[in-house]
XYZ file of C-alpha atoms in Angstrom:
515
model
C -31.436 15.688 22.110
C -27.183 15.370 23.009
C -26.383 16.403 26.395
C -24.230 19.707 26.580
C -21.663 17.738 28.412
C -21.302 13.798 29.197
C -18.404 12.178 30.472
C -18.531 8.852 31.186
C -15.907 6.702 33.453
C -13.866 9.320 34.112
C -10.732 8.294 36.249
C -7.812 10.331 37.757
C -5.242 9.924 40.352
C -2.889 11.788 42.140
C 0.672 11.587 43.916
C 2.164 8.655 41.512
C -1.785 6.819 42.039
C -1.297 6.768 45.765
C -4.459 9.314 45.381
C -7.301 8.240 43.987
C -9.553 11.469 43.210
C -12.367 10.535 41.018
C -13.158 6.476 40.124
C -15.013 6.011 37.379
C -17.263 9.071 37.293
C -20.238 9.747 34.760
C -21.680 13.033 34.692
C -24.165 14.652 32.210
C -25.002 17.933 31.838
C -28.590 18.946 29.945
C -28.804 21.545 27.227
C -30.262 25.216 29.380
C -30.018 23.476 32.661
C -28.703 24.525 36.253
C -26.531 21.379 37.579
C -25.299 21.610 40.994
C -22.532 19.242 42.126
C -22.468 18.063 45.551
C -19.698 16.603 47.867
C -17.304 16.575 51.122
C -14.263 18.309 50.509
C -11.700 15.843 48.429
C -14.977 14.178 46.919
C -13.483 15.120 43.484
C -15.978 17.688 42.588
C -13.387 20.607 41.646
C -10.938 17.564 39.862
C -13.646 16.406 37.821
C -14.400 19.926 36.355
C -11.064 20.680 35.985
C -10.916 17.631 34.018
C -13.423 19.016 31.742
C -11.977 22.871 31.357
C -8.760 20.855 30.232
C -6.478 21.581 33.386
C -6.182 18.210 33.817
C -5.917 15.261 32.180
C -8.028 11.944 32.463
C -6.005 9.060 33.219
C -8.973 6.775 31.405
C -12.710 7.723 30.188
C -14.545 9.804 27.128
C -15.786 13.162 27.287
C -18.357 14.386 24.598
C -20.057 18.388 24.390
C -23.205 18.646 22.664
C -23.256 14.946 21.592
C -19.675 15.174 19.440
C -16.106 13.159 21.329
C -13.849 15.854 22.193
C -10.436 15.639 23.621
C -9.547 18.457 26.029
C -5.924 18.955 26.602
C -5.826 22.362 27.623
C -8.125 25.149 28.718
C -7.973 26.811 25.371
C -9.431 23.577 23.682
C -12.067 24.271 26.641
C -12.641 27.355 25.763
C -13.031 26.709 21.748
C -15.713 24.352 22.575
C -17.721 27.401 24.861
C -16.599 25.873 28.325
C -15.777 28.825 30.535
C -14.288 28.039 34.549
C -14.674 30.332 37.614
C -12.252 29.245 39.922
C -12.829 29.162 43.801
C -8.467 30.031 44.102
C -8.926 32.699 42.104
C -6.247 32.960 38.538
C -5.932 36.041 37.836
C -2.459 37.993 37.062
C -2.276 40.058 40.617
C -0.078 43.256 39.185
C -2.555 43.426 36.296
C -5.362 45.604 36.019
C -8.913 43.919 35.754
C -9.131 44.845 32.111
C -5.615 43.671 31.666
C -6.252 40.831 32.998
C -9.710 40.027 30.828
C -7.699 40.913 27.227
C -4.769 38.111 28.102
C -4.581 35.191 25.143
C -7.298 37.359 23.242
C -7.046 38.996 19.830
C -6.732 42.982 19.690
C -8.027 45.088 17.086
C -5.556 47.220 17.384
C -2.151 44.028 17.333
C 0.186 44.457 18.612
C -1.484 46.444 21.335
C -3.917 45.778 23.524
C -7.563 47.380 22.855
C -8.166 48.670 26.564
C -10.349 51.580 26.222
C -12.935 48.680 24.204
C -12.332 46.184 26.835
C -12.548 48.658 29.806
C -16.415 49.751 28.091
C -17.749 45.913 27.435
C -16.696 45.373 31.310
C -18.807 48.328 32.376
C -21.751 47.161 30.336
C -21.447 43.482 31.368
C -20.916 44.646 35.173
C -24.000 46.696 34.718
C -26.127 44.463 33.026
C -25.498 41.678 35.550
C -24.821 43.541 38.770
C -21.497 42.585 39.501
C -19.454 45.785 40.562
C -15.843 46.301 39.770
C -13.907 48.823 38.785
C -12.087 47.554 34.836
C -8.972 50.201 36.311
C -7.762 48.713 39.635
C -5.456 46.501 39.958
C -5.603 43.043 41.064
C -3.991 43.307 44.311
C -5.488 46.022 45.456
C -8.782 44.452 45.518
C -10.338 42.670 48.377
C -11.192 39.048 47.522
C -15.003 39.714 46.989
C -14.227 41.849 44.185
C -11.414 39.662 43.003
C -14.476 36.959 42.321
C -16.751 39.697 40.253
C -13.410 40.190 38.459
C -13.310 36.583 37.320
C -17.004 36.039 36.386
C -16.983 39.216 34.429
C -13.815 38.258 32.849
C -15.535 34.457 31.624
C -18.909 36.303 30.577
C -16.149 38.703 28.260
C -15.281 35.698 26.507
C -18.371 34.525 25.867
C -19.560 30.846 26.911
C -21.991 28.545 26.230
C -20.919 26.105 28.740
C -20.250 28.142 32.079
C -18.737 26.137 35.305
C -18.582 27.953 38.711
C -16.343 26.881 41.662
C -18.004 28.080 44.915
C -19.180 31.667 43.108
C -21.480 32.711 46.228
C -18.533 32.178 48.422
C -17.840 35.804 48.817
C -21.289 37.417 48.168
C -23.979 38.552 50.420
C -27.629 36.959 49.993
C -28.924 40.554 48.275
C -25.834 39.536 45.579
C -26.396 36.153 45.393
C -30.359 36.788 44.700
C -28.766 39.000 41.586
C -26.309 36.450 40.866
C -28.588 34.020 40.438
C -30.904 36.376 38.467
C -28.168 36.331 36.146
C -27.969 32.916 36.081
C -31.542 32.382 35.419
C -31.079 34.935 32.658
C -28.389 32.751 30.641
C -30.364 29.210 31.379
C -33.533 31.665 29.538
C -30.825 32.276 26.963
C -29.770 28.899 26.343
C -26.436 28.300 28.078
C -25.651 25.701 30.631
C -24.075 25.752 33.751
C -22.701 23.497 36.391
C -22.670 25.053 39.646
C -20.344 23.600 42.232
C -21.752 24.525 45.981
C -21.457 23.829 49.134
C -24.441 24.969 50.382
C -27.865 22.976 50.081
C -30.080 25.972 49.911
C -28.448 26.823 46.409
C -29.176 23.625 45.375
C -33.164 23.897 45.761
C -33.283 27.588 44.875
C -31.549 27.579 41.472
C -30.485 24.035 40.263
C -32.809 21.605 38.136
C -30.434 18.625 38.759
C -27.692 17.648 41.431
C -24.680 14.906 41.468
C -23.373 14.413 44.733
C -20.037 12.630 44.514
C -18.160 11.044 47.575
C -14.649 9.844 48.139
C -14.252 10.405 44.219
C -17.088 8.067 42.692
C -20.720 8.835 41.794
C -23.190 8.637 45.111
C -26.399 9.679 43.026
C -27.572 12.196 40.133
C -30.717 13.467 40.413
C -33.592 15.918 39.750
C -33.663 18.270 42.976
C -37.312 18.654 42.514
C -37.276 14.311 43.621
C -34.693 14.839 46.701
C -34.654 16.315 49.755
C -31.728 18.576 51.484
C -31.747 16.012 54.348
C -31.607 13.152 51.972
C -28.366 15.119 49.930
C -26.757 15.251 52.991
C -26.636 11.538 54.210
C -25.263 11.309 50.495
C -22.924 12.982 50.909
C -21.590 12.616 54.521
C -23.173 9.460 55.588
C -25.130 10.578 58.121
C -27.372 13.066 59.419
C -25.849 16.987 59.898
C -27.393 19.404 62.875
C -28.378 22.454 60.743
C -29.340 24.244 63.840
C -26.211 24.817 66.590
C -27.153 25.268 69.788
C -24.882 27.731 72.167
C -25.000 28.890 75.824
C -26.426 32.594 76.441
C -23.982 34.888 76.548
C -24.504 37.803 79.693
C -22.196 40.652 79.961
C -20.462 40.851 82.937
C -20.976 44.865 83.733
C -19.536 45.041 86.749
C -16.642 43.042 86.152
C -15.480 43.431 82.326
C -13.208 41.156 80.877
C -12.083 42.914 77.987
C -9.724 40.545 75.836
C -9.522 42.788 72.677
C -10.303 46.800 72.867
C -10.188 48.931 69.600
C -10.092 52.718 70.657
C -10.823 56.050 67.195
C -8.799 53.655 65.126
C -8.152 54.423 61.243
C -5.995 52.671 58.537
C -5.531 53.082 55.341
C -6.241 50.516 52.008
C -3.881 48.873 49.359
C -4.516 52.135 47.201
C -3.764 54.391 49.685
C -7.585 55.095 50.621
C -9.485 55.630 53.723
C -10.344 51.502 54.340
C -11.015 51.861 58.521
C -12.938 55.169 59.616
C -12.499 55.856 63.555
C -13.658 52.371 64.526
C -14.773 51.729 68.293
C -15.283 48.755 70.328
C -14.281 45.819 72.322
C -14.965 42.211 72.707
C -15.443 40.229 75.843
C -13.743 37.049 76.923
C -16.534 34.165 76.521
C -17.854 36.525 73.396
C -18.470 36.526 69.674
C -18.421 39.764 67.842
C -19.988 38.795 64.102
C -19.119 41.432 61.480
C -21.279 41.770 58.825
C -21.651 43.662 55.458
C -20.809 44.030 51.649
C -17.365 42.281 51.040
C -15.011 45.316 50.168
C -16.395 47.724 53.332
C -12.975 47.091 55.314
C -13.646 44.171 56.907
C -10.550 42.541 55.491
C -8.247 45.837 56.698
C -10.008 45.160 60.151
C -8.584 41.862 60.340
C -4.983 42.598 59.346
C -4.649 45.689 61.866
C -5.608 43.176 64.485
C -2.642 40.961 63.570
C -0.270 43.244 63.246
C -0.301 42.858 59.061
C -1.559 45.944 58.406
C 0.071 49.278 59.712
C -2.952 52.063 61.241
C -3.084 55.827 60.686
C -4.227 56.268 64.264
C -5.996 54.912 67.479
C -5.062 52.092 69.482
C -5.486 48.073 69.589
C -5.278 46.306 72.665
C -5.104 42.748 74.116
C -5.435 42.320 77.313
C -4.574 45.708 78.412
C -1.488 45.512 76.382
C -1.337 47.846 73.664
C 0.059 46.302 70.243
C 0.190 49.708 68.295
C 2.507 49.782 66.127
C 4.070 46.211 67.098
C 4.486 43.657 64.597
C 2.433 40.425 64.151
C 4.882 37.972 66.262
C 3.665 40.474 69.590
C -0.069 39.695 68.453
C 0.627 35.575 68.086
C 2.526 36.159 71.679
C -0.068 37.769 73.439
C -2.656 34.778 72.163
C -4.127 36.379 69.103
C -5.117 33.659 66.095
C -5.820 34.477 62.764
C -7.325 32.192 60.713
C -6.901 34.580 57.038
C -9.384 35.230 54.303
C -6.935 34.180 51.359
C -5.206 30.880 52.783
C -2.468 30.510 49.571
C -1.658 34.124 50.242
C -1.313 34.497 53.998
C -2.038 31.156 55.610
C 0.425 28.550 54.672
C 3.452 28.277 52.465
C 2.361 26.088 49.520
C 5.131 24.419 48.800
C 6.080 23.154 52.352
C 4.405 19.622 53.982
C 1.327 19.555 56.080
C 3.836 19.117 59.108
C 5.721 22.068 58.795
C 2.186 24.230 57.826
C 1.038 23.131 61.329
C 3.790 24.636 63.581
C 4.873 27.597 61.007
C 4.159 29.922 63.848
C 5.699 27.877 66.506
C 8.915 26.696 65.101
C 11.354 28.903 67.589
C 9.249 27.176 70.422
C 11.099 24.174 72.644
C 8.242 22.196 71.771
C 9.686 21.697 68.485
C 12.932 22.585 68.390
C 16.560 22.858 70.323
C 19.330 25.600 68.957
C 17.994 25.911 66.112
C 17.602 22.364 64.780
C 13.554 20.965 64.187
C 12.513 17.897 65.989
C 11.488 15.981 63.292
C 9.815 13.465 65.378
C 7.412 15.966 67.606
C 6.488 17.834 64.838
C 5.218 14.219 62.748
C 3.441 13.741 66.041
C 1.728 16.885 65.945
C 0.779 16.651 62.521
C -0.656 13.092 63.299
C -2.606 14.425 65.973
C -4.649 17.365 63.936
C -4.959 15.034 60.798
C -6.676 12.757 62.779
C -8.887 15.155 64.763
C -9.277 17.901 61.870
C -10.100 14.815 59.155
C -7.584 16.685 57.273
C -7.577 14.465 53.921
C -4.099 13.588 52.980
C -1.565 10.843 51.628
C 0.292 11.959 54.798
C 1.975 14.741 56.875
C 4.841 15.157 54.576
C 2.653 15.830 51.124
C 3.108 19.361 50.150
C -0.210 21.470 51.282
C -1.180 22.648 47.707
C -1.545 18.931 46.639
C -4.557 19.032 48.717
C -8.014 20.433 48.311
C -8.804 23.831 49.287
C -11.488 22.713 52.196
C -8.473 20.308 53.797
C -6.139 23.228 53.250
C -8.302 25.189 55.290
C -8.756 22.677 57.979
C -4.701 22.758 58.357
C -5.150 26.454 59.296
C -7.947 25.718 61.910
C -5.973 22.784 63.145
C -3.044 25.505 64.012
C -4.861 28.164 65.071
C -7.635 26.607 67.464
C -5.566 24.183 68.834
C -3.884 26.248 70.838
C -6.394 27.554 73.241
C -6.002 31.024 71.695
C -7.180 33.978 74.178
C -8.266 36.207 70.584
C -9.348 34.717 67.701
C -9.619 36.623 64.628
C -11.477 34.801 62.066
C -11.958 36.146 58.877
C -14.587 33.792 56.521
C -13.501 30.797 58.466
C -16.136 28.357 56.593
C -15.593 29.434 53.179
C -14.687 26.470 50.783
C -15.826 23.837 53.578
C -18.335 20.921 53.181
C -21.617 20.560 55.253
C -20.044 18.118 57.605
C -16.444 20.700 58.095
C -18.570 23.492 58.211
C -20.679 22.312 61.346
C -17.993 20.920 62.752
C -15.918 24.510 62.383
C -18.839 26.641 64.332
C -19.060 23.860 66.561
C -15.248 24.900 67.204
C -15.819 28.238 67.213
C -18.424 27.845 69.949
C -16.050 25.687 71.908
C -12.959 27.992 71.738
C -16.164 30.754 73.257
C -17.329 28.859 75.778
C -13.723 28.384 76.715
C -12.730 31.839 77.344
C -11.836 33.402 73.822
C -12.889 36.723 72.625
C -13.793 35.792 68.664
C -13.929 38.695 66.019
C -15.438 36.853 63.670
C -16.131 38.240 59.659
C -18.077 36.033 57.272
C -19.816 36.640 54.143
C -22.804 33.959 55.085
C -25.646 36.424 56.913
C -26.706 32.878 58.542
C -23.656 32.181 60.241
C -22.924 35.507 61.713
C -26.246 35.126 63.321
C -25.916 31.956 64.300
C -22.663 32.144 66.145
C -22.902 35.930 67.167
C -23.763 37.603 70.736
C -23.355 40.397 68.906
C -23.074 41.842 65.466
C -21.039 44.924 64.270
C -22.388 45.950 60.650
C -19.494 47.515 58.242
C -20.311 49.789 55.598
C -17.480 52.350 53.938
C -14.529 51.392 57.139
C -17.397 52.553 59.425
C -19.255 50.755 61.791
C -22.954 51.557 61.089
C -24.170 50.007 64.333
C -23.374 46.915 66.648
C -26.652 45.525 67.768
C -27.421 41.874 69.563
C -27.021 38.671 67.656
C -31.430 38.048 68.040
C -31.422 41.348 65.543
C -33.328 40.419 62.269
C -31.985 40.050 58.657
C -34.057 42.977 57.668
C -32.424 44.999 60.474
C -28.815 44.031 59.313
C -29.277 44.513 55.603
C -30.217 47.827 56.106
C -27.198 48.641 58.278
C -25.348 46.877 55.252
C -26.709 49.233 52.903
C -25.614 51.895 54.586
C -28.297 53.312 57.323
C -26.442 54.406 60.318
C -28.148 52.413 63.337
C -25.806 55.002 65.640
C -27.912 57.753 64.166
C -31.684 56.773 63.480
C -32.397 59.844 61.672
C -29.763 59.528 58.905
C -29.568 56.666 56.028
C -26.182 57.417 54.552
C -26.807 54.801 51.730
């Protein structure tokens, strides 16, 4: 029986050839299977999918769905053959509803306008059917990027697929959602359809794919049935050596006699894009030498949190401080002055400027400083140096510091953030899902970081979607649910503790579960 997909010798480059992504790649795909594709960031896992959902070309090689040559210029060719693409960077129109956004490039029955009301009803049944949440009304922007995601797989499973590829779905989901996501997924392998799951985390691998490619520096490092490897072997695969799954960090002892408060948060309340309660009377502080983990549901303010601690979002009431200075009120330069990094949820929307080099990316915050410049005018030559130095120290993958950022993948993107924000000894760190879109190797070596830039003094806020690494990194963990904090507990608390704190049950208050 044909393969759903096979390409075979697949070659692309990048940058005029200086960029070699994929090298003669071969890939196959089986008829109601689960393929996960493996690889460091830059391996060419994303390129050689997009290949194949027609956003880019091949420069050489033959691609054939269910046994028959096709030639795939364009998505929509992709999407006559049944190939539908999740996106990690996520394509959807941001001043367009959800519904709006699902109907584009579709035919209405009711041309020359669009069928809404019919749209809006097969996007409630779909969301219910499969669990995914999300509201076919709101608009794009005023969505938090958790629900942006839904938004996109909802809109693919509209359009009906037979081929489905994902780019790093589970990014933004909790473990409860990604057991239901990958009930889904089970549900359309029972159904027939095929689906290519790119990952960067092992444990999906072994709990929902039948087969994995791992693919490294752009050519093929092994395809294989995951019930015949092993996550350690995978790993050597695709890094070349052995990864420490298990960090190990100094205890952390609060100092209650002498408190070092870096960052205090005193009754404070803001408000959400759509003009919504998003942060309910929010109380606490973290310690220099500390790691606050916040935990719960993506959409449950933890992204509001972050931006009224860098001075992007304006509150309603209470007061921020950092290091017994107040910033209420004060815009984000008075936060980067008085040592507070960010490192931002969505890095194309607030963490770089796309269309400038990796060298200017790196010291976008610090270009007034005498470091780099003098009356106005850049110096050209400390800022190359800079950029040398965290290329080489991140393993930021690059033709060089002056290609533009958004020629690079979306793991070395985020490793130009890091680079800027951490290496600056930074007395706050706010970190908002600092590991998403990272490979194995990046992602150990980011904790590692984070536990560094602890053990070194900083007070880290740090909000991730992964339950593992808030309670691997955490001394303690603050649990969100509705812009309330439903309890902050120690970082030894169990899973089982936390996800009921996610669902809702006030840890503050025992005898209520406001689920």
């Amino acid at each position: 029986m044909a393969y759903a997909v096979e390409m075979s010798n697949i070659c692309k480059s990048f940058n005029k050839g200086k960029v070699q992504a994929l090298d003669g790649v071969n890939f196959t795909l089986g008829r109601a299977k689960i393929h996960g594709i493996l690889g460091e960031n830059g391996a060419g896992k994303t390129t050689l999918m997009n290949v194949l959902f027609g956003l880019y070309r091949a420069d050489s090689g033959t691609i054939c769905v269910n046994g028959k040559p096709v030639e795939i210029h364009r998505p929509k060719d992709a999407r006559a053959l049944g190939i539908g693409m999740v996106h990690q960077h996520f394509m959807l129109v941001r001043t367009m509803t959800v519904a709006e956004n699902v109907v584009l490039g579709l035919p209405s029955s009711k041309a020359p306008f669009l069928d809404i009301k019919s749209a809006t009803s097969k996007l409630l049944e779909l969301s219910n059917v499969f669990g995914l949440k999300i509201d076919p009304g709101a608009k794009v922007w005023q969505l938090s990027v958790g629900e942006q995601q839904r938004a996109e797989i909802v809109s693919v499973l509209y359009r009906g697929v037979d081929i489905l590829i994902l780019d790093e779905p589970t990014a933004v989901l909790t473990p409860a959602e990604t057991r239901d996501f990958f009930k889904m997924l089970g549900k359309m392998k029972a159904e027939g359809k095929s689906v290519v799951l790119i990952t960067h985390k092992l444990e999906e691998i072994f709990d929902i794919a039948d087969e994995a490619t791992v693919l490294r520096n752009g050519k093929l490092a092994c395809s294989t049935e995951v019930s015949n490897t092993s996550k350690q072997e995978l790993t050597r695969m695709m890094v070349g050596k052995d990864v420490l799954f298990n960090l190990k960090k100094s205890s952390y002892e609060k100092n209650a006699l002498d408190s070092n408060e870096r960052l205090k948060v005193k009754n404070l309340s803001a408000l959400n894009n759509k003009g919504l309660s998003a942060l309910d009377n929010l109380n606490f502080s973290i310690e220099a030498g500390e790691i606050l983990g916040v935990a719960g549901v993506d959409g449950n303010g933890q992204s509001e949190l972050c931006e009224v601690l860098t001075g992007l979002r304006r509150i309603e009431s209470g007061d921020i401080s950092v290091n017994g200075t107040s910033c209420t009120g004060r815009e984000p330069k008075a936060f980067i002055d008085l040592g507070v990094a960010h490192i931002p949820e969505d890095r194309h929307m607030t963490g770089m400027a796309m269309n400038m080099d990796v060298s200017r990316n790196l010291i976008i915050k610090d270009f007034d400083r005498k470091e780099y410049s003098f009356l106005g005018i850049l110096k050209s030559g400390a800022i190359e140096r800079n950029a040398d130095r965290a290329i080489a120290e991140y393993e930021i993958k690059t033709s060089g510091a002056e290609a533009r950022v958004r020629e690079l993948s979306g793991g070395n993107q985020q490793k130009i953030i890091l680079a800027r924000e951490l290496g600056k000894n930074p007395k706050v760190i706010i970190a908002n899902q600092p590991t998403r879109g990272l490979d194995i190797g990046a992602t150990e070596y980011v904790r590692q970081k984070l536990l560094e830039a602890r053990d070194n003094g900083a007070a880290i806020l740090l909000v991730s979607a992964d339950l593992e690494e808030i309670m691997q990194l955490s001394d303690r963990i603050a649990v969100m649910y509705r812009g309330r904090m439903t309890g902050i507990v120690p970082g030894a608390s169990t899973m089982e503790e936390i996800g009921l704190m996610m669902a809702g049950y006030d840890n503050t208050k025992p005898e209520a579960c406001n689920a």
